[in-house]
Short mmCIF file of C-alpha atoms in Angstrom, two decimals:
data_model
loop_
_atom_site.label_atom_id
_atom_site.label_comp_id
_atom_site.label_asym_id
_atom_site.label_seq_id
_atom_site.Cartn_x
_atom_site.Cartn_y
_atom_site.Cartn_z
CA UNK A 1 92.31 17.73 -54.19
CA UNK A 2 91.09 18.13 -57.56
CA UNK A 3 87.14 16.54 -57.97
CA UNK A 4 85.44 13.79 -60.66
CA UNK A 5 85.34 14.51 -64.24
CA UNK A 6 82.32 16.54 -65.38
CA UNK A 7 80.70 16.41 -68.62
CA UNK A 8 82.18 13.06 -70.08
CA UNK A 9 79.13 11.05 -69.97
CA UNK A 10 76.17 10.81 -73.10
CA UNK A 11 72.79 9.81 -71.92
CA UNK A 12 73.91 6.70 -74.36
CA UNK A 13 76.59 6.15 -72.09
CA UNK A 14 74.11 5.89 -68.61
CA UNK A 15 71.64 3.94 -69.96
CA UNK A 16 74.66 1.27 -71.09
CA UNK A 17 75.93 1.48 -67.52
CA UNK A 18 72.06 1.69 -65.74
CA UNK A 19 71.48 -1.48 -67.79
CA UNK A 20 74.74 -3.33 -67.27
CA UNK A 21 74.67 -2.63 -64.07
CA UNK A 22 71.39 -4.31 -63.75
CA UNK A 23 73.31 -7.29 -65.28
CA UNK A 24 70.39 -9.97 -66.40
CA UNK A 25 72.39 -12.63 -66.98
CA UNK A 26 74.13 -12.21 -63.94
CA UNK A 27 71.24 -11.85 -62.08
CA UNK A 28 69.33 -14.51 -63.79
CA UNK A 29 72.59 -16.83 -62.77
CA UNK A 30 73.19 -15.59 -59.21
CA UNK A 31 69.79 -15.49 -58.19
CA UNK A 32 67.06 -17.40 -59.99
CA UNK A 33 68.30 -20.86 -57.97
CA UNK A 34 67.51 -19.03 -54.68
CA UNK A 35 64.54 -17.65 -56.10
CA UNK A 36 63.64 -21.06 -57.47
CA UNK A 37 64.91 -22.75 -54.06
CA UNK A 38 61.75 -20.09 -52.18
CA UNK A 39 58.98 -20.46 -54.68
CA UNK A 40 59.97 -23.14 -57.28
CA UNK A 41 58.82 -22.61 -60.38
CA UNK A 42 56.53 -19.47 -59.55
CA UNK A 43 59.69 -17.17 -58.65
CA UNK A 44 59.21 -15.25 -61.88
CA UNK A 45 55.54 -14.07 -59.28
CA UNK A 46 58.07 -12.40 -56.97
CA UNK A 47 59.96 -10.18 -59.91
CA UNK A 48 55.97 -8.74 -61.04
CA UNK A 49 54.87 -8.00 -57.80
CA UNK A 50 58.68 -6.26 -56.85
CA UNK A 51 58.98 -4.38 -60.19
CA UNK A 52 55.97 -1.37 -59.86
CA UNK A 53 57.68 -0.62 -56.69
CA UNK A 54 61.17 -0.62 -57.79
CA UNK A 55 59.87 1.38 -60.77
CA UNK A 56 58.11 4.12 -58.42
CA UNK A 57 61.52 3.84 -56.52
CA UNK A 58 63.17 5.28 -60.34
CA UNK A 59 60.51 8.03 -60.39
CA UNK A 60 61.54 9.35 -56.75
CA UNK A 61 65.47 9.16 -57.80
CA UNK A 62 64.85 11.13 -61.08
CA UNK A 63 63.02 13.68 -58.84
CA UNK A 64 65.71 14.29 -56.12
CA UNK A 65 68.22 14.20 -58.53
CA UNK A 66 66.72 17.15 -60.11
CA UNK A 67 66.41 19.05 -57.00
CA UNK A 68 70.41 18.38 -56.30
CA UNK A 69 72.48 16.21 -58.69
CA UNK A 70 75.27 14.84 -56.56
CA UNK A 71 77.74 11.84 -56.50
CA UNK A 72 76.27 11.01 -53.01
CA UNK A 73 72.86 10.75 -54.29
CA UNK A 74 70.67 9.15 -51.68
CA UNK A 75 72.79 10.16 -49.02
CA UNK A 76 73.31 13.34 -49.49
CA UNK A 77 69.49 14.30 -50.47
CA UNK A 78 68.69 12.97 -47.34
CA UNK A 79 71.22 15.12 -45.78
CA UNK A 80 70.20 18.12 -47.45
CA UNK A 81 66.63 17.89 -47.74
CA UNK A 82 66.03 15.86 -44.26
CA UNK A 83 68.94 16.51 -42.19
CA UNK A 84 72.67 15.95 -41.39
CA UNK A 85 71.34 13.15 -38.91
CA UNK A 86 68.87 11.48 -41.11
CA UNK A 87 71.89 11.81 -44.52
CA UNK A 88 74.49 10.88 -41.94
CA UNK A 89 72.59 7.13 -41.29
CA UNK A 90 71.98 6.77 -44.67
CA UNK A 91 75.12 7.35 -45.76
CA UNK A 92 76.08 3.77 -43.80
CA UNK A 93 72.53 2.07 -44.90
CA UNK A 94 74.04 3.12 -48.74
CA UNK A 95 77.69 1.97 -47.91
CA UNK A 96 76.36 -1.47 -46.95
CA UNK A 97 74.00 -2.38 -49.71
CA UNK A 98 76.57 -1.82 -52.20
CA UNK A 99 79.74 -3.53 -50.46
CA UNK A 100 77.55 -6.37 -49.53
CA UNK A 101 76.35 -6.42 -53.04
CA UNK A 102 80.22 -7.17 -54.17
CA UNK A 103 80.55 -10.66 -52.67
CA UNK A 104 77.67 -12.03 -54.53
CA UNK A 105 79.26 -10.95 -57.55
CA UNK A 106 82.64 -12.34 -56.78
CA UNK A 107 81.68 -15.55 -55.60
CA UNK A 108 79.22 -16.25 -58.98
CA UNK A 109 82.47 -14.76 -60.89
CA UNK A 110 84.66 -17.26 -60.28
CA UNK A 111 82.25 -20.22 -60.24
CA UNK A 112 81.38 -19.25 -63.80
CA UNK A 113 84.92 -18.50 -64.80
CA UNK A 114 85.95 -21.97 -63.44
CA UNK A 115 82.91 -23.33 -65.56
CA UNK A 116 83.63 -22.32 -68.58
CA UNK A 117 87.28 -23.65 -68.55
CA UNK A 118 86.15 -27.64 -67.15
CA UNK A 119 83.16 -27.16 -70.30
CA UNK A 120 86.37 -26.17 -72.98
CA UNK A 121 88.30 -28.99 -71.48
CA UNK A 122 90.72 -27.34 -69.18
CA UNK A 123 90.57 -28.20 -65.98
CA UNK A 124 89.06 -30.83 -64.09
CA UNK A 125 85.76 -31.06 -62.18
CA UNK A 126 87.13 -31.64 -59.34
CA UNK A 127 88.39 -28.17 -59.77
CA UNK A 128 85.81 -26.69 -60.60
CA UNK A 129 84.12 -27.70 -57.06
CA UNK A 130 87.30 -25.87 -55.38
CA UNK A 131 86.21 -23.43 -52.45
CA UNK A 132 89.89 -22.12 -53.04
CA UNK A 133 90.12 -22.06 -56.38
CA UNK A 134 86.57 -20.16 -56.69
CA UNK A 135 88.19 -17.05 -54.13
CA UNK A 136 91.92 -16.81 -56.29
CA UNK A 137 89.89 -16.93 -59.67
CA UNK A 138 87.79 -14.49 -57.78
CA UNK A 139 90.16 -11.91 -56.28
CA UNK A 140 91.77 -11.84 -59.75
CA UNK A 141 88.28 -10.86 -61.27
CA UNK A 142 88.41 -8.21 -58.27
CA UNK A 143 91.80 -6.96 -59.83
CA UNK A 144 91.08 -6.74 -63.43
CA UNK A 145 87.77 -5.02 -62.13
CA UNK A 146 89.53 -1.99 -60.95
CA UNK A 147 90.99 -1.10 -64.24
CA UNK A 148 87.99 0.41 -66.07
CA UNK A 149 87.63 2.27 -62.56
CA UNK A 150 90.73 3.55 -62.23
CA UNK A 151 90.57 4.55 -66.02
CA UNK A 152 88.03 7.28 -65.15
CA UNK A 153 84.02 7.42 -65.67
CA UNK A 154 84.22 7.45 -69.93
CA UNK A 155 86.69 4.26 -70.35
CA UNK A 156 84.55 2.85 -67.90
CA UNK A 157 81.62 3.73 -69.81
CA UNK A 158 83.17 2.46 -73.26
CA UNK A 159 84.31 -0.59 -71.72
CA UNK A 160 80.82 -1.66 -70.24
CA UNK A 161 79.30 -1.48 -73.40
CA UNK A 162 81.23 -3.65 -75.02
CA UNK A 163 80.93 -6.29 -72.42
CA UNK A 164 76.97 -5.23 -72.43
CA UNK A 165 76.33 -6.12 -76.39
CA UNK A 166 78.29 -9.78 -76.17
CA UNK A 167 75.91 -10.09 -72.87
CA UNK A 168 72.85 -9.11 -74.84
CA UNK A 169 73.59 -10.94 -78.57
CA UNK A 170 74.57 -14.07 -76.52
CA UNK A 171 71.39 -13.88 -74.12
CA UNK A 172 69.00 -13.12 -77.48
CA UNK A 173 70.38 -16.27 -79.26
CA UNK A 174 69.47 -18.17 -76.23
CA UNK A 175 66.12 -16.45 -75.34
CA UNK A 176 65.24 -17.34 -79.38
CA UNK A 177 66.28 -21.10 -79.09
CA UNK A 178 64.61 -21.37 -76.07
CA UNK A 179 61.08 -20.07 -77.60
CA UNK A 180 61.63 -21.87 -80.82
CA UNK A 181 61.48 -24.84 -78.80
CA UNK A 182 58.83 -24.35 -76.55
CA UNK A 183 56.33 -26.93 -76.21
CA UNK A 184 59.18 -29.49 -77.31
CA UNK A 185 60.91 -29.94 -73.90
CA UNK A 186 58.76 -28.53 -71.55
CA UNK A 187 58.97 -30.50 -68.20
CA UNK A 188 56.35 -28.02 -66.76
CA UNK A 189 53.59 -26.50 -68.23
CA UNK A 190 53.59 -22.88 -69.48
CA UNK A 191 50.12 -21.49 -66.92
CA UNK A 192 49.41 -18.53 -65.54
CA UNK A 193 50.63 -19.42 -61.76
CA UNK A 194 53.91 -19.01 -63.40
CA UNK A 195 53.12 -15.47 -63.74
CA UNK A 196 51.12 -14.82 -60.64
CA UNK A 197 49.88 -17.45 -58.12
CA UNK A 198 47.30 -16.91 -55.24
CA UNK A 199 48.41 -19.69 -52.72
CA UNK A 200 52.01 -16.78 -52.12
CA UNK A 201 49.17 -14.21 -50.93
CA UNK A 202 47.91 -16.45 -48.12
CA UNK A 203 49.86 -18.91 -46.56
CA UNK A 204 53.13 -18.63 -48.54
CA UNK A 205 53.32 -14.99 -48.09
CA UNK A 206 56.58 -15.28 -46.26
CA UNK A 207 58.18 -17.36 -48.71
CA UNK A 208 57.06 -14.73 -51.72
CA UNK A 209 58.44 -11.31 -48.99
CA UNK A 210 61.83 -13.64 -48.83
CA UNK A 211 62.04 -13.93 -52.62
CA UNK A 212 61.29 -10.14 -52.76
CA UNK A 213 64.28 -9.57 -50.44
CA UNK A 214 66.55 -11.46 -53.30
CA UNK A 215 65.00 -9.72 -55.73
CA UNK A 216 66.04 -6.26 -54.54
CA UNK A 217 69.62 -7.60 -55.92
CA UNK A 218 68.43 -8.19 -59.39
CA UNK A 219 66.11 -5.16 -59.54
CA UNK A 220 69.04 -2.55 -58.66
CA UNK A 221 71.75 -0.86 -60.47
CA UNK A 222 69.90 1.08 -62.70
CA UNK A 223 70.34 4.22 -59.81
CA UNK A 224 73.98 4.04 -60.82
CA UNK A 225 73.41 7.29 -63.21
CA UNK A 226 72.44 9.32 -60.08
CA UNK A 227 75.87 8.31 -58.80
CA UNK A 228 77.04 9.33 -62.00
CA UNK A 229 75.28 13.04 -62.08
CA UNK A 230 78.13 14.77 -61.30
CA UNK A 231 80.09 12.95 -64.57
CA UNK A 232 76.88 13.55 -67.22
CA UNK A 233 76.59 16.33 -69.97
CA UNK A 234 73.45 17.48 -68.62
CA UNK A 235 73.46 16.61 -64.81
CA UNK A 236 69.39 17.68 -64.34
CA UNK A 237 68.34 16.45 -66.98
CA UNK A 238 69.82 12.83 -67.89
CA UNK A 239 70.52 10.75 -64.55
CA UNK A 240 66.90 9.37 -63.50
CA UNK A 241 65.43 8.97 -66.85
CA UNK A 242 68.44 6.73 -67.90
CA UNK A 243 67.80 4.53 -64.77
CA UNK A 244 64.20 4.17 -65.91
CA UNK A 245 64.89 2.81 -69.46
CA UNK A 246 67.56 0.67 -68.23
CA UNK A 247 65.26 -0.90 -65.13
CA UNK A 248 62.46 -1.45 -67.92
CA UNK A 249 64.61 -2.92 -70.26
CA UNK A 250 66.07 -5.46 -67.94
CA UNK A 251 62.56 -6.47 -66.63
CA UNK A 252 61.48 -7.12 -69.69
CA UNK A 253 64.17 -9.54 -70.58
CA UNK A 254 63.48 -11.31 -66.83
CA UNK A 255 59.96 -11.58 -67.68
CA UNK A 256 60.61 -13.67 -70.97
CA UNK A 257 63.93 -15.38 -69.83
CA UNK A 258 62.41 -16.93 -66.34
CA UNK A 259 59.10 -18.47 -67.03
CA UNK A 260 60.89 -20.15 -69.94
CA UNK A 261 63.82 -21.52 -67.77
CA UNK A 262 61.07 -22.59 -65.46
CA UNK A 263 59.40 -24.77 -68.07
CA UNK A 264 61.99 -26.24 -69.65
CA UNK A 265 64.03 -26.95 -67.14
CA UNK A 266 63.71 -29.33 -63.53
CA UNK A 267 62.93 -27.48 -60.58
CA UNK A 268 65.37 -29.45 -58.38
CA UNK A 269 68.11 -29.07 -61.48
CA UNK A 270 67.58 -24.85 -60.89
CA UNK A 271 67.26 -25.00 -57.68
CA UNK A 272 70.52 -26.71 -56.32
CA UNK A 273 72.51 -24.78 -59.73
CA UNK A 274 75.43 -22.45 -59.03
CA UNK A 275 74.68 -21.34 -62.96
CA UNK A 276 70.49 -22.00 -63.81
CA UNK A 277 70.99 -20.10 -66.89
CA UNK A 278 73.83 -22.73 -67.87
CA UNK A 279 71.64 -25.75 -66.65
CA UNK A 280 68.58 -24.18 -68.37
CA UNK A 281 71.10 -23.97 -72.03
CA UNK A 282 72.12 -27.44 -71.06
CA UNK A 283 68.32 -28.47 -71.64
CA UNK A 284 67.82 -26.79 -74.63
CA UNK A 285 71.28 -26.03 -76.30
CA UNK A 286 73.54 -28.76 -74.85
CA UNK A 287 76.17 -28.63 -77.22
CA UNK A 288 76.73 -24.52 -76.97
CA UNK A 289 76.20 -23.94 -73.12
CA UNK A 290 79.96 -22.77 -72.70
CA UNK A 291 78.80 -19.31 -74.89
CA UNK A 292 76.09 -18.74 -72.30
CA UNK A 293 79.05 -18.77 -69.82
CA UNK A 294 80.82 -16.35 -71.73
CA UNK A 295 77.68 -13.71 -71.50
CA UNK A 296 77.38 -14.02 -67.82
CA UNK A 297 81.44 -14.09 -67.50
CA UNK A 298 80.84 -10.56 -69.41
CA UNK A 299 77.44 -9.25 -67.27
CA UNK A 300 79.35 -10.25 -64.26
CA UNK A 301 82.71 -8.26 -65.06
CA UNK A 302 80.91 -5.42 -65.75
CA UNK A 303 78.15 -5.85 -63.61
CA UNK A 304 81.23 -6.04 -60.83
CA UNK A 305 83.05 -3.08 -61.23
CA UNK A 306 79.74 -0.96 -62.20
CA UNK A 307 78.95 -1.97 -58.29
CA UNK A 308 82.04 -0.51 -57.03
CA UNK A 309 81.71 2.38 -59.29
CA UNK A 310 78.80 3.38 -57.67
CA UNK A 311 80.35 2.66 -53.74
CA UNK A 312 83.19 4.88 -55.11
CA UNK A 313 81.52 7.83 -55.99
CA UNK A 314 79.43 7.60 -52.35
CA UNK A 315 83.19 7.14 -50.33
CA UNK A 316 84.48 10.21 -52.74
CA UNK A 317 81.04 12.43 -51.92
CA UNK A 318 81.54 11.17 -48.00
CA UNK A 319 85.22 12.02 -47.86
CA UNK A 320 84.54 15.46 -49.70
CA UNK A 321 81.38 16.08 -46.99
CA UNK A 322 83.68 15.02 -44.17
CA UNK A 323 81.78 12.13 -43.46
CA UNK A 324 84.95 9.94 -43.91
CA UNK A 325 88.76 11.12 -43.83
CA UNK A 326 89.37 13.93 -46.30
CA UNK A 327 91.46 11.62 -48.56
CA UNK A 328 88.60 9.31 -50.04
CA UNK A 329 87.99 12.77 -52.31
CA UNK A 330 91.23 12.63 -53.61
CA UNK A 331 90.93 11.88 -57.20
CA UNK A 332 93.39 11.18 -60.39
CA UNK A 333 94.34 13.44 -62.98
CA UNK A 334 91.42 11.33 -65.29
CA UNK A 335 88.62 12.51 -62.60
CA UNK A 336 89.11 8.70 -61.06
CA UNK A 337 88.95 8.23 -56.86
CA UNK A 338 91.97 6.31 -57.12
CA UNK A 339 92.24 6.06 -53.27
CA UNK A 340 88.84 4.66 -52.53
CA UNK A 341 88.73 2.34 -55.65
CA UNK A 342 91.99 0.97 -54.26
CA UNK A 343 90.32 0.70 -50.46
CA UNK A 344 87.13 -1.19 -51.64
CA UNK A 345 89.48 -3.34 -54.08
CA UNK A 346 91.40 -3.89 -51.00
CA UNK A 347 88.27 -5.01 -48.98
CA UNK A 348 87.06 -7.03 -51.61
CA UNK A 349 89.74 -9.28 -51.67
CA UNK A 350 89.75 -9.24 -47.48
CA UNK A 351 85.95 -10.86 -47.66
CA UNK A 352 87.20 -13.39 -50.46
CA UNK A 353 89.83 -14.73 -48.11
CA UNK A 354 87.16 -14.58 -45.24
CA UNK A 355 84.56 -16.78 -47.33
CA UNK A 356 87.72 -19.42 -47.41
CA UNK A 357 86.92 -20.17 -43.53
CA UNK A 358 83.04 -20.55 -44.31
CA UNK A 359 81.93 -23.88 -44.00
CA UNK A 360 79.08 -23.74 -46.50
CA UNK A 361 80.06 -21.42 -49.25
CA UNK A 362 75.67 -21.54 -49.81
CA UNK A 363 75.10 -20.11 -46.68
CA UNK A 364 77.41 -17.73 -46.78
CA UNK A 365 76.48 -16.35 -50.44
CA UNK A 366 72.77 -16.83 -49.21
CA UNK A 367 73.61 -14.39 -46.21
CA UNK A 368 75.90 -11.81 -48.18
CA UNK A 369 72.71 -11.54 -51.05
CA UNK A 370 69.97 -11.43 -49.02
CA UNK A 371 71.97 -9.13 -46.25
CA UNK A 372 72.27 -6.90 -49.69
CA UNK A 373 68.72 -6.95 -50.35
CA UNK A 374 67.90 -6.30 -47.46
CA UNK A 375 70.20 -3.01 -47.06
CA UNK A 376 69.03 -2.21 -50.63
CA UNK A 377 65.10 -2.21 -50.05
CA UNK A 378 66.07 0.26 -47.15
CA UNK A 379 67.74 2.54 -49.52
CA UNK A 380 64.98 3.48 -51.41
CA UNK A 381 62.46 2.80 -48.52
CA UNK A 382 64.53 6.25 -46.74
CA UNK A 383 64.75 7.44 -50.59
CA UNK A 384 60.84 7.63 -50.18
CA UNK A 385 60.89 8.82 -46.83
CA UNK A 386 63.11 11.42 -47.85
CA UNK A 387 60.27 12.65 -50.30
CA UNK A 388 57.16 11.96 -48.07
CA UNK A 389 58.80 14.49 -45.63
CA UNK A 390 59.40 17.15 -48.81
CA UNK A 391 55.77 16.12 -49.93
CA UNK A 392 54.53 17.49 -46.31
CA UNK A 393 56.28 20.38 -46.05
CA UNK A 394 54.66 21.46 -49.10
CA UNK A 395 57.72 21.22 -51.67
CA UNK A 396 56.36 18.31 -53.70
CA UNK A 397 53.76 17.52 -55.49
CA UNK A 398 50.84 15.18 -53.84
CA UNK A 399 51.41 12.80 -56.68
CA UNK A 400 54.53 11.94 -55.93
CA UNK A 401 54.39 11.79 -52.20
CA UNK A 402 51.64 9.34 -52.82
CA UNK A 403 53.85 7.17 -54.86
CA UNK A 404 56.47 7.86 -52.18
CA UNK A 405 54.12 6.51 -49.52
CA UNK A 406 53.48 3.42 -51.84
CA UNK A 407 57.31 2.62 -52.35
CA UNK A 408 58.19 3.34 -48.63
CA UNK A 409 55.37 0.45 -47.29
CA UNK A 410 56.82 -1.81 -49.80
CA UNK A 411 60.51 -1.72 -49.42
CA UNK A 412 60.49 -1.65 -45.39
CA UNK A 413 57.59 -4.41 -45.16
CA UNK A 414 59.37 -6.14 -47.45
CA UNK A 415 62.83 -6.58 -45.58
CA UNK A 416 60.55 -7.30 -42.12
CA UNK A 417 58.90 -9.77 -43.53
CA UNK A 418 61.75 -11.25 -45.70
CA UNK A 419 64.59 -11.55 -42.92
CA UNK A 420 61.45 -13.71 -40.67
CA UNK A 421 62.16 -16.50 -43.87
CA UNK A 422 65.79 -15.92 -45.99
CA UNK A 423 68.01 -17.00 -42.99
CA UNK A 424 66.38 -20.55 -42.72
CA UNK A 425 65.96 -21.23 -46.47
CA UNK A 426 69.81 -20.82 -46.13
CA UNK A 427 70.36 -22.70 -42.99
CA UNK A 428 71.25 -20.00 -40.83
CA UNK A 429 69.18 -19.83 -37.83
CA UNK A 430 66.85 -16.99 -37.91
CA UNK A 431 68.18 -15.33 -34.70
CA UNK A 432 71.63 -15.65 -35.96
CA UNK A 433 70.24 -13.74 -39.16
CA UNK A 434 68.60 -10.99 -37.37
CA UNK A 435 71.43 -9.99 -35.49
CA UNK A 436 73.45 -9.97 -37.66
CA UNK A 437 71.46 -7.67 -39.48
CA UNK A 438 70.60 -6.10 -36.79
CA UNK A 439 74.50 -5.48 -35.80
CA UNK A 440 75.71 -3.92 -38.94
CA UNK A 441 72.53 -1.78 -38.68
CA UNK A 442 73.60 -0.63 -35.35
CA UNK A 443 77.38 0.67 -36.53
CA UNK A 444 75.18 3.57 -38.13
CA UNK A 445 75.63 5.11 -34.98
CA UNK A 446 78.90 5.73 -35.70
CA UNK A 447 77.92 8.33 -38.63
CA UNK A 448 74.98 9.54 -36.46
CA UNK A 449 77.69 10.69 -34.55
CA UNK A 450 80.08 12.11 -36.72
CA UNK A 451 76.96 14.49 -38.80
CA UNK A 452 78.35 17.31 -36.67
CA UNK A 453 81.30 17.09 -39.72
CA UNK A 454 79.11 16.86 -42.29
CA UNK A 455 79.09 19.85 -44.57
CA UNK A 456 77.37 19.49 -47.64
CA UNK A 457 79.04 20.81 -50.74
CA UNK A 458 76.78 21.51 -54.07
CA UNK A 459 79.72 21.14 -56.93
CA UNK A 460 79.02 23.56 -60.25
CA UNK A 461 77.03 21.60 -62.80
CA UNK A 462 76.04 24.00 -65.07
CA UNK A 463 74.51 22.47 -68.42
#
């Protein structure tokens, strides 16, 4: 059956793919209009209040993955420490925040893609407005996505990097223009309520907990190196402090990038943008908004198949622990999962064709991200749970059950709260929304059943 490729991957090498798979200008791109469309020009409030949390939610990964480093990761340390039950349900809670995390991706890929060629004079705009032509440009980023994967974890690795530094040189340039002219174009002032505003802790609460829901999709990625534990030189010591410089990193770039975009940009213009980081260059750059393009083109690639590395390495830990068919362990002679890469390519492509018969390609990107989110903040909310329940048997320290107890309240409140507001700031009818939700929830069952073939396997990672 053979097994992934152990020892290929530098502490260098995680941080690139904790970071990339982060993806700011991706995120920036796919989310800041929906952010923007919640709390206007404040939505840079929601990433501050989100980011201690997310940040305790790093501290409680680099812990477990100590105790047992593991492709699986949250799954399996819930198995392990909690119970086959407990590991069983998260295993599907896991499954769908990272599948529903692909669409997003897909969708923004070939809107950008499509972008970029009207802005260098290739096609029309009437083609770049094309439902259709947005899913094929799509589905083919799906396709050349699952050649780093297939590659194995070091190509992959390699690759990312590259794609990270013209992501990062491009995003600088632009993050320098835009400060250099500060106070030039400004159409809103640069205040504190950009930072932090009172009015979201009273009667805008539920608009700030629906931002926070969105935000879970910019705020995640960085846990891809506990994914990747099983692939590092030194499997205890590595994965967990790599997520934690790349989550910091990114934050700080969000925290200069937005409040500037907000400021120097419309709200409406962000707001009602497939690409704000485009319309905020367009303010301030005009004539060189086709290279911002070309650094979210490259933090979308990568920030693409990073996503599906990380759903790969779950299927191959499931199919291993019998938790799927035995086959989703096989693996290539390069340490790859061929078979699963080529099943979630597979379904990729199925929900591209879907989104075709969508009538509002907003709503349905507005329920795929925030459906994400949603399944992501629960994640590390049973992450936390996970170590509250280690914390009372006496196993961890009262520190960190504390901060386990912080991040828990947060991420759960956070997606009750959030899913009362998302699905009508999308037009989707909140019952619609919930059930939804509530039905993909409910196919957990399934796995709650089929624990009784869960047995956990602890591979050899000596260091």
């Amino acid at each position: 059956m053979g097994g992934l490729k152990g020892k290929v991957l530098h502490i260098l090498d995680l941080v690139t793919l904790s970071a990339s798979s982060v993806a700011p200008a991706f995120s920036i791109s796919a989310a800041y209009g929906s952010m923007v469309l919640l709390m206007g020009i404040h939505a840079t409030m929601s990433v501050i209040v989100s980011f201690p949390f997310f940040l305790f939610a790093s501290i409680i990964l680099r812990k477990l993955n100590k105790v047992s480093p593991n492709a699986g990761a949250s799954y399996h340390w819930g198995a392990k420490l909690v119970g086959p039950k407990y590991g069983s349900f998260q295993f599907w809670i896991v499954s769908l925040a990272y599948f529903l995390s692909i669409p997003p991706i897909v969708i923004p890929a070939g809107e950008y893609t499509l972008d970029l060629l009207y802005r260098i004079g290739l096609i029309s705009h009437q083609e770049v407005a094309s439902i259709f032509l947005d899913s094929m440009v799509g589905i083919g980023w799906v396709l050349v996505a699952t050649v780093p994967l297939l590659l194995g974890a070091k190509p992959t690795a390699k690759i990312t990097e590259a794609f990270l530094t013209v992501e990062i040189v491009v995003l600088s340039f632009f993050i320098l223009v835009g400060l250099a002219n500060l106070g030039n174009h400004n159409i809103e002032p640069l205040s504190t309520s950009i930072f932090l505003d009172p009015s979201f802790f009273n009667g805008k609460f539920l608009r700030l907990a629906a931002t926070m829901v969105i935000v879970a999709t910019i705020l995640d990625g960085w846990e891809i190196d506990s994914y990747a534990s099983e692939e590092a030189k030194k499997p205890r010591q590595w994965p967990g402090l790599s997520g934690i410089i790349g989550l910091v990193s990114v934050f700080m770039i969000y925290l200069i990038t937005m409040p500037l975009m907000a400021v120097e940009t419309p709200e409406a213009a962000l707001s009602s943008s497939v690409d704000p980081l485009a319309t905020w260059a367009s303010f301030v750059i005009p004539d060189y908004v086709w290279t911002i393009d070309i650094a979210v083109i490259a933090s979308t690639a990568s920030s693409l198949w990073l996503t599906a590395y990380i759903l790969s390495r779950v299927w191959f830990s499931a199919g291993r622990e019998g938790l799927l068919p035995h086959w989703f362990s096989s693996t290539s002679v390069n340490g790859s999962p061929w078979i699963t890469i080529l099943a979630i390519t597979a379904l990729e492509i199925l929900v591209q064709l879907i989104q075709l018969s969508s009538s509002s390609l907003q709503s349905f990107f507005g329920l795929v991200l925030t459906s994400a989110g949603a399944f992501l903040l629960l994640e590390f909310g049973m992450d936390s749970l996970t170590v509250i329940y280690m914390t009372i048997k006496g196993k961890f320290s009262y520190l960190i059950g504390v901060i386990a107890g912080a991040t828990a309240t947060f991420m759960f409140s956070a997606v009750i709260l959030g899913i009362a507001e998302a699905g009508t700031a999308f037009n989707i009818p909140p019952l619609y929304y919930v059930l939804a939700l509530m039905f993909m929830l409910s196919l957990g069952g399934i796995f709650i059943l089929r624990s009784r073939k869960l047995r956990l396997i602890e591979p050899d990672l000596e260091e």
